[in-house]
XYZ file of C-alpha atoms in Angstrom:
540
model
C 39.170 37.216 21.388
C 39.477 40.697 19.470
C 36.584 41.721 20.650
C 37.686 41.219 24.442
C 40.895 42.871 23.302
C 39.684 45.941 22.425
C 36.632 45.938 24.910
C 39.852 46.218 27.300
C 41.057 48.661 26.064
C 37.857 50.835 25.416
C 37.785 50.302 29.189
C 41.545 51.389 29.693
C 40.773 54.684 28.349
C 37.347 55.295 29.506
C 39.316 55.540 33.637
C 42.551 58.278 32.030
C 39.497 60.185 30.067
C 36.529 60.376 32.790
C 39.693 61.077 35.847
C 40.860 64.322 33.241
C 37.269 65.352 32.142
C 35.100 65.414 35.115
C 37.751 67.382 37.686
C 36.791 71.013 38.257
C 38.273 73.552 35.340
C 38.913 77.377 37.087
C 36.910 79.701 35.962
C 40.216 81.574 34.701
C 43.522 80.196 33.341
C 45.376 79.092 36.759
C 49.258 81.203 36.262
C 50.125 78.472 39.355
C 52.741 75.467 37.752
C 51.042 72.076 37.975
C 52.150 69.699 40.401
C 53.765 66.264 39.312
C 50.410 63.454 38.828
C 52.716 61.302 41.443
C 52.581 64.527 44.207
C 49.150 64.790 44.062
C 45.737 62.909 45.829
C 43.338 62.070 43.879
C 39.979 62.223 45.457
C 38.196 59.596 44.471
C 34.734 60.787 46.483
C 34.655 64.116 45.349
C 35.302 63.004 40.918
C 32.560 60.477 41.650
C 30.080 63.019 43.555
C 30.655 66.010 40.975
C 28.667 67.002 38.051
C 30.030 65.947 34.294
C 30.834 69.332 33.620
C 29.550 71.512 30.206
C 32.158 71.566 27.109
C 30.933 73.639 24.565
C 30.161 71.637 20.894
C 31.285 71.270 17.202
C 32.484 74.635 16.414
C 29.984 76.309 20.635
C 26.997 74.016 18.743
C 26.317 71.990 21.351
C 23.742 69.107 21.580
C 23.762 69.037 25.755
C 23.669 72.438 26.741
C 23.076 70.732 30.539
C 25.948 68.316 30.527
C 26.593 65.968 28.173
C 25.517 62.560 29.610
C 27.558 60.810 31.912
C 28.115 57.024 29.566
C 29.615 60.048 26.975
C 32.250 59.969 29.886
C 32.405 56.396 30.428
C 33.025 55.406 26.759
C 35.844 58.729 26.319
C 33.516 60.235 23.817
C 33.506 63.078 25.460
C 37.245 63.965 24.635
C 36.710 63.055 20.583
C 34.252 65.037 20.744
C 36.487 67.160 20.745
C 39.410 66.071 19.159
C 36.985 66.730 15.990
C 35.074 69.353 16.457
C 36.246 71.319 13.484
C 36.693 69.050 11.282
C 33.365 67.087 12.136
C 29.866 70.065 12.498
C 26.914 68.282 12.829
C 23.461 70.009 11.690
C 20.367 70.245 11.781
C 19.102 67.609 9.927
C 14.771 68.534 10.898
C 14.092 64.927 11.733
C 14.451 62.806 8.498
C 15.616 59.457 8.849
C 18.597 58.149 7.427
C 19.475 54.421 6.638
C 22.314 52.809 7.769
C 23.364 49.550 6.034
C 23.865 48.107 9.879
C 23.311 46.187 12.082
C 20.701 46.571 14.679
C 22.968 48.466 18.762
C 19.671 46.729 19.796
C 20.298 43.049 17.837
C 23.557 42.789 19.974
C 23.937 40.151 22.034
C 27.341 41.192 23.922
C 25.188 43.330 26.763
C 28.102 46.304 27.294
C 28.893 46.817 23.715
C 24.998 46.913 22.729
C 24.444 49.175 25.739
C 27.848 50.956 23.828
C 26.380 51.354 20.198
C 22.801 52.464 22.285
C 24.353 54.887 23.274
C 26.118 55.705 20.357
C 23.071 55.929 18.110
C 21.299 58.074 20.261
C 24.421 60.771 20.668
C 24.844 60.582 17.089
C 20.064 61.190 16.582
C 21.014 64.153 18.741
C 23.451 65.562 17.402
C 21.883 65.841 13.702
C 18.384 66.087 14.611
C 17.851 62.767 13.135
C 16.511 58.930 12.520
C 18.922 56.840 11.916
C 16.784 53.479 10.256
C 18.950 50.258 10.316
C 18.267 47.774 7.318
C 21.429 45.215 7.409
C 20.853 44.593 3.988
C 22.545 40.954 4.612
C 20.158 40.016 6.880
C 17.217 41.390 5.165
C 17.647 39.627 1.593
C 19.781 36.594 0.774
C 23.261 37.806 -0.260
C 23.758 37.215 -3.641
C 19.909 39.324 -4.767
C 21.484 42.509 -2.207
C 22.241 44.013 -5.532
C 19.083 43.820 -7.383
C 16.881 44.348 -4.106
C 18.990 47.817 -3.309
C 18.339 47.946 -7.297
C 14.586 47.592 -7.096
C 13.221 49.274 -4.366
C 16.063 52.031 -5.302
C 13.122 52.492 -8.916
C 10.380 52.232 -6.850
C 11.414 55.862 -5.004
C 11.911 54.502 -1.679
C 15.848 52.820 -1.128
C 16.018 50.437 1.641
C 19.506 51.439 2.373
C 21.291 55.711 2.384
C 24.451 54.449 3.635
C 26.676 51.893 2.637
C 29.399 51.149 4.942
C 30.446 47.438 4.925
C 32.689 44.241 4.076
C 30.649 43.255 1.618
C 29.423 47.225 0.104
C 32.686 46.787 -1.708
C 31.104 43.285 -3.994
C 28.173 44.970 -5.173
C 29.696 48.610 -5.413
C 29.871 47.852 -9.912
C 26.398 46.530 -10.464
C 24.769 49.186 -7.854
C 27.466 51.529 -10.037
C 26.455 50.242 -13.010
C 22.979 50.447 -12.671
C 22.848 54.350 -11.639
C 22.080 53.266 -8.652
C 24.678 54.731 -6.545
C 25.162 59.155 -6.333
C 28.988 60.151 -7.879
C 31.500 62.163 -5.893
C 30.313 66.048 -5.797
C 34.770 66.831 -5.578
C 34.649 66.429 -1.020
C 35.573 62.799 -1.609
C 38.857 63.918 -4.490
C 39.421 67.307 -1.924
C 38.860 65.341 1.901
C 40.885 61.713 1.205
C 44.171 60.604 -0.496
C 44.082 58.712 -3.095
C 45.542 55.778 -1.938
C 41.618 56.114 -0.385
C 39.499 56.199 -3.916
C 41.729 55.919 -6.472
C 42.132 52.258 -6.798
C 39.134 50.417 -5.908
C 36.710 53.668 -5.084
C 36.346 54.945 -8.504
C 35.035 52.892 -11.407
C 35.510 53.824 -15.257
C 35.931 56.846 -14.849
C 33.727 58.190 -11.898
C 34.790 58.562 -7.943
C 31.729 56.633 -6.552
C 33.276 55.982 -2.707
C 36.111 55.157 -0.846
C 37.678 52.445 1.443
C 36.766 53.591 4.529
C 39.345 50.797 6.583
C 42.924 50.995 6.651
C 42.786 51.177 2.664
C 46.874 52.288 3.156
C 47.780 47.890 3.814
C 45.111 47.365 1.211
C 47.204 45.664 -1.044
C 48.308 42.277 -0.858
C 51.742 42.028 -0.208
C 53.999 39.708 2.188
C 55.256 40.393 5.551
C 57.561 39.061 7.373
C 59.471 38.826 11.169
C 62.744 40.497 10.751
C 64.166 39.107 13.748
C 63.193 34.873 12.836
C 64.538 35.913 9.468
C 68.365 36.665 10.819
C 67.794 34.425 14.186
C 67.491 31.974 11.532
C 71.253 32.660 10.001
C 69.671 34.030 6.324
C 72.509 35.101 4.484
C 70.145 38.010 2.815
C 66.114 39.504 3.780
C 63.418 38.344 1.948
C 63.512 42.331 0.642
C 66.748 42.161 -0.105
C 66.733 38.638 -2.441
C 63.555 41.692 -4.317
C 65.354 43.707 -5.651
C 68.476 41.366 -6.395
C 66.376 39.742 -8.306
C 66.127 36.314 -6.638
C 62.731 36.360 -5.962
C 61.023 34.025 -8.438
C 58.710 31.096 -7.996
C 61.998 28.427 -7.779
C 63.684 31.904 -6.063
C 61.073 31.654 -3.487
C 61.144 28.140 -3.489
C 64.245 28.047 -2.085
C 64.738 30.131 -0.543
C 61.469 29.804 2.247
C 62.719 25.779 1.967
C 66.520 26.702 3.848
C 64.029 28.551 6.251
C 61.859 26.215 6.972
C 64.912 23.824 7.804
C 66.702 26.528 10.103
C 62.913 27.498 12.106
C 62.145 25.975 15.275
C 59.644 22.660 14.936
C 55.924 24.397 16.355
C 56.726 27.854 13.313
C 55.628 27.821 10.411
C 57.031 29.909 7.013
C 54.177 30.919 5.793
C 51.063 31.020 7.162
C 47.772 32.918 5.162
C 44.281 31.723 3.545
C 45.347 29.801 -0.177
C 42.858 32.579 -1.121
C 44.659 35.791 -0.981
C 48.137 33.556 -1.305
C 46.448 33.186 -5.373
C 44.834 35.675 -5.177
C 48.505 37.800 -4.950
C 50.923 35.129 -6.788
C 48.761 35.542 -9.202
C 49.080 39.281 -9.888
C 52.566 38.613 -9.864
C 52.616 36.716 -12.161
C 51.355 38.735 -14.705
C 48.059 37.642 -15.376
C 44.763 37.514 -13.096
C 41.647 35.135 -11.859
C 39.660 37.049 -14.333
C 40.185 40.085 -16.660
C 40.222 43.111 -15.104
C 39.486 44.681 -18.616
C 36.500 41.964 -20.067
C 35.689 40.171 -15.990
C 36.039 37.271 -18.203
C 38.239 34.280 -16.937
C 41.551 33.790 -17.221
C 41.808 30.863 -15.297
C 42.087 28.250 -17.894
C 45.043 29.555 -19.053
C 49.139 28.737 -18.045
C 50.104 31.855 -16.565
C 47.513 30.782 -13.913
C 47.280 26.574 -13.819
C 51.149 27.781 -13.170
C 49.972 29.569 -9.984
C 47.877 26.892 -8.961
C 51.411 23.954 -9.671
C 53.567 26.623 -7.385
C 50.606 26.320 -4.222
C 51.178 22.884 -4.287
C 54.573 22.892 -4.643
C 54.448 25.163 -0.939
C 51.443 23.047 0.265
C 53.663 20.222 -0.326
C 56.610 20.563 1.154
C 55.736 21.861 4.187
C 56.442 25.233 3.471
C 53.020 26.874 3.477
C 49.973 24.856 5.378
C 47.672 22.177 3.115
C 43.485 22.808 3.177
C 41.846 20.413 4.950
C 38.309 17.696 3.720
C 35.576 18.323 5.646
C 34.633 14.821 5.460
C 31.151 15.426 6.857
C 30.488 17.515 4.253
C 32.915 15.958 1.854
C 33.955 20.149 0.736
C 37.769 21.199 1.187
C 38.381 24.446 3.015
C 40.925 26.055 4.126
C 43.933 24.450 6.892
C 41.826 23.816 10.262
C 45.523 24.255 12.280
C 45.526 27.999 9.963
C 42.417 28.885 9.292
C 40.756 31.558 11.772
C 43.544 30.666 13.714
C 46.481 31.760 11.564
C 45.291 34.917 12.388
C 47.451 35.317 14.910
C 50.049 34.035 14.645
C 52.589 36.702 13.933
C 51.301 38.419 16.229
C 52.077 35.330 18.262
C 55.167 34.696 16.623
C 54.139 31.408 15.519
C 54.996 31.981 11.747
C 58.160 33.677 9.820
C 55.617 35.018 6.898
C 52.073 36.237 6.210
C 49.720 38.590 4.044
C 49.693 41.788 4.848
C 45.961 41.938 5.633
C 45.937 45.619 7.077
C 45.117 44.198 10.847
C 48.660 42.393 11.202
C 50.397 45.839 11.015
C 47.890 47.178 13.608
C 48.103 43.765 15.869
C 51.550 43.145 15.674
C 52.764 46.949 15.533
C 55.225 47.390 19.071
C 55.320 43.508 19.046
C 57.338 42.532 16.570
C 59.890 44.380 13.176
C 58.367 43.953 10.354
C 59.786 43.678 5.980
C 57.972 43.941 4.027
C 58.865 42.231 0.260
C 55.773 41.956 -2.709
C 55.173 38.528 -3.669
C 57.518 36.871 -6.207
C 57.019 36.330 -10.182
C 56.619 33.172 -11.864
C 57.445 31.918 -16.242
C 54.648 35.074 -17.598
C 56.393 37.601 -15.842
C 60.484 37.898 -16.450
C 63.489 40.067 -14.774
C 63.777 42.907 -16.555
C 67.084 43.792 -18.138
C 68.435 46.557 -16.606
C 68.441 44.848 -14.214
C 65.848 46.759 -12.039
C 63.475 45.719 -10.341
C 60.787 48.801 -10.930
C 60.935 48.373 -14.440
C 59.092 44.558 -13.281
C 56.077 46.140 -13.649
C 57.247 46.975 -17.622
C 56.834 42.941 -18.016
C 53.099 42.857 -16.530
C 54.078 42.202 -12.280
C 51.082 43.667 -10.594
C 49.740 44.141 -7.281
C 46.456 43.009 -6.429
C 43.921 45.120 -4.144
C 41.749 44.515 -1.679
C 38.690 47.423 -0.962
C 37.584 46.158 3.011
C 34.709 48.756 3.531
C 33.634 50.636 0.746
C 31.868 53.488 1.307
C 29.012 54.453 -0.539
C 25.701 56.550 -1.239
C 22.798 55.336 -3.074
C 20.828 57.410 -5.637
C 16.943 59.468 -3.474
C 19.193 59.948 -0.378
C 19.293 63.064 1.691
C 22.177 62.737 3.067
C 25.550 63.371 0.950
C 28.977 61.977 0.304
C 30.339 64.280 3.996
C 27.013 64.229 6.042
C 27.031 60.752 5.251
C 29.860 60.048 5.864
C 30.666 62.592 9.410
C 26.760 60.642 10.824
C 28.482 57.180 9.629
C 32.341 57.707 11.519
C 30.546 59.875 14.284
C 28.682 56.375 15.037
C 31.047 53.905 14.604
C 33.337 57.031 15.493
C 36.094 55.808 13.047
C 38.809 57.452 14.908
C 41.129 56.478 12.144
C 38.913 57.822 8.837
C 37.780 60.954 10.152
C 42.341 61.560 10.442
C 42.505 60.723 7.050
C 40.647 64.182 6.575
C 41.706 66.395 8.658
C 45.414 64.768 8.503
C 44.822 65.453 4.461
C 42.918 68.576 4.521
C 45.839 69.274 6.938
C 48.809 69.213 3.822
C 50.856 66.434 5.053
C 50.927 63.451 2.905
C 50.466 59.743 3.041
C 48.400 60.832 6.371
C 47.644 56.977 7.140
C 50.253 54.848 5.832
C 53.436 57.237 7.572
C 52.758 56.188 10.453
C 51.493 53.182 10.868
C 52.876 51.393 8.002
C 56.862 53.053 7.527
C 58.097 53.370 10.901
C 57.869 49.600 10.931
C 60.369 49.577 7.477
C 63.749 49.221 6.792
C 64.311 52.344 3.968
C 64.445 49.652 1.171
C 61.236 48.483 2.815
C 59.566 51.250 2.268
C 60.673 51.749 -0.981
C 59.647 48.771 -2.131
C 55.970 48.805 -0.398
C 56.018 51.838 -2.911
C 56.532 50.755 -5.769
C 53.863 47.835 -5.194
C 51.661 49.819 -4.354
C 52.104 51.555 -7.249
C 51.446 48.488 -9.426
C 48.113 47.571 -7.817
C 44.803 46.694 -10.002
C 41.365 46.275 -8.339
C 39.514 42.934 -10.579
C 36.377 43.517 -9.628
C 35.350 40.002 -10.612
C 37.283 38.081 -8.431
C 35.857 40.238 -5.272
C 31.827 39.306 -7.043
C 31.896 37.257 -9.658
C 33.713 33.944 -8.830
C 31.545 31.099 -8.300
C 31.158 28.911 -4.926
C 32.836 25.995 -6.485
C 36.211 27.990 -7.308
C 38.281 27.781 -4.525
C 36.914 24.774 -3.640
C 38.014 23.320 -6.877
C 41.662 25.313 -6.699
C 41.773 24.042 -2.534
C 40.871 20.407 -3.683
C 44.099 20.583 -6.474
C 45.997 21.639 -3.342
C 45.559 19.211 -1.535
C 45.628 16.701 -3.437
C 48.465 17.276 -5.514
C 45.863 16.074 -8.480
C 45.359 18.108 -12.042
C 43.504 22.127 -11.027
C 42.507 22.118 -14.456
C 38.918 19.576 -14.712
C 37.406 21.630 -11.125
C 38.487 25.305 -13.073
C 36.889 23.672 -16.471
C 33.556 22.220 -14.288
C 32.398 25.338 -12.825
C 33.100 27.569 -16.062
C 29.141 27.305 -17.644
C 28.203 28.312 -13.959
C 30.524 31.246 -13.626
C 29.334 32.596 -17.619
C 25.804 32.857 -16.969
C 26.182 33.715 -12.852
C 28.053 36.689 -14.773
C 25.464 37.158 -17.370
C 23.261 37.342 -15.205
C 24.161 40.171 -12.712
C 25.283 42.118 -15.352
C 28.750 42.246 -14.990
C 29.279 41.107 -18.513
C 27.360 41.264 -22.026
C 26.285 38.203 -24.268
C 28.210 39.959 -26.637
C 31.269 40.674 -25.507
C 31.601 36.242 -24.715
C 33.307 33.686 -27.103
C 30.964 31.366 -28.471
C 32.085 27.916 -26.463
C 32.348 29.494 -23.566
C 28.094 30.852 -24.089
C 27.177 27.818 -24.781
C 28.657 26.245 -21.694
C 26.010 28.849 -20.148
C 22.966 27.913 -21.178
C 23.880 24.548 -20.647
C 24.400 25.534 -17.565
C 20.395 27.526 -17.103
C 18.699 24.448 -19.356
């Protein structure tokens, strides 16, 4: 569905740009006003027969002096070539090979998309005088072995990949950084991107190594809601107003969402989101974590996290959120079949009132739904401040979970620096969001990505809540990288059955500690003796 939508948009843009780019341009500007478009008779046959016009390249350098290839017009690249030509300046890199962590375009099954990506590859190779080698590490190695394989290839003097940009690059980031494999920022990242792109997830142990290259403004996972739907249900206050009034504890949230559930149409679910994202958000808002961000040691057996699981059990039992499902064939608990992955478009289709604020929710429902934003509710581990001001919740331990998506980093031994690697990768992927961020930031615009894509969707109070919530962000490396598969299975089973989650979490503790030690995310010297004993038992 999403791919089809993207292709449809690209085709619509292509037809517009073909007419704009292929029309004959006069040698000098004509002072005569151009008649309105509806008064002109388009000559379709002449348009088709015309040769592509010759357009100057980036900063006057043109890799195609005889005119752009036809596919540049077909996909709208000629227009983009000019749009970013002042900021993205290709250089003749002398025929070097640049290894990208990406699947080769030839491997794409969709015929139209395969042709498009192959043409993009050719464009970038000619523009920079390079050869792009696609080494998709997830396909080359076992998933869990990727960091070790990258480190080994670096140690052998032949890095398997030079530039990372992909969903799972975030998961390997800490191990690669600690092993000294990643190139620290030389100032280019800090100078070209606003802090929300790198200050939380791209900065590791005091050093900037990369940046979140995909919509980092929405990486702070709170909750967004359908404001007109809430109002139509006759609720006295919006969730945002409830939070700011100090009425957004677990109990407040439960009562509010229960009443909303009674008033919503039968086919509308109050809260639709994967349970792991809810669990992480609820934990941070309750002043706890799954693993301590400072030590990476598990805290999921402590009362504040167990309280979060019990809270999610109540939400599932009452119908406020969909419970997980049990797959009898595989004998595993998994995300509710009715809401994952189909939960994703439900907010766009107005079949849910509230969802986790994933980046795609803003884009897919922008222009269709008036969004409201509210942070996660807090539990008993976070007390409403004596000052009565919600901004002081942070002083009591309230935090927001930052979910980095596509970490862009480069590996030591890369033939290109951060700037050139980013230009090459973003040119190949036509990653307009990152390009716009760079250009806007260089122009001195404040928060250039958040402004057009988020703030216009919120009331002023929601904007204030969003900014406060984003400022509380913590990136818990071990959550996205170090959790054993059995962790979420235990949590899902507890939510689905209503049983105590503690036995399931105790059963995976030894594997968890062993895995963290094996991946060098923790040191034996920092692990309590009882946890070490469990890890050693698991390793027998």
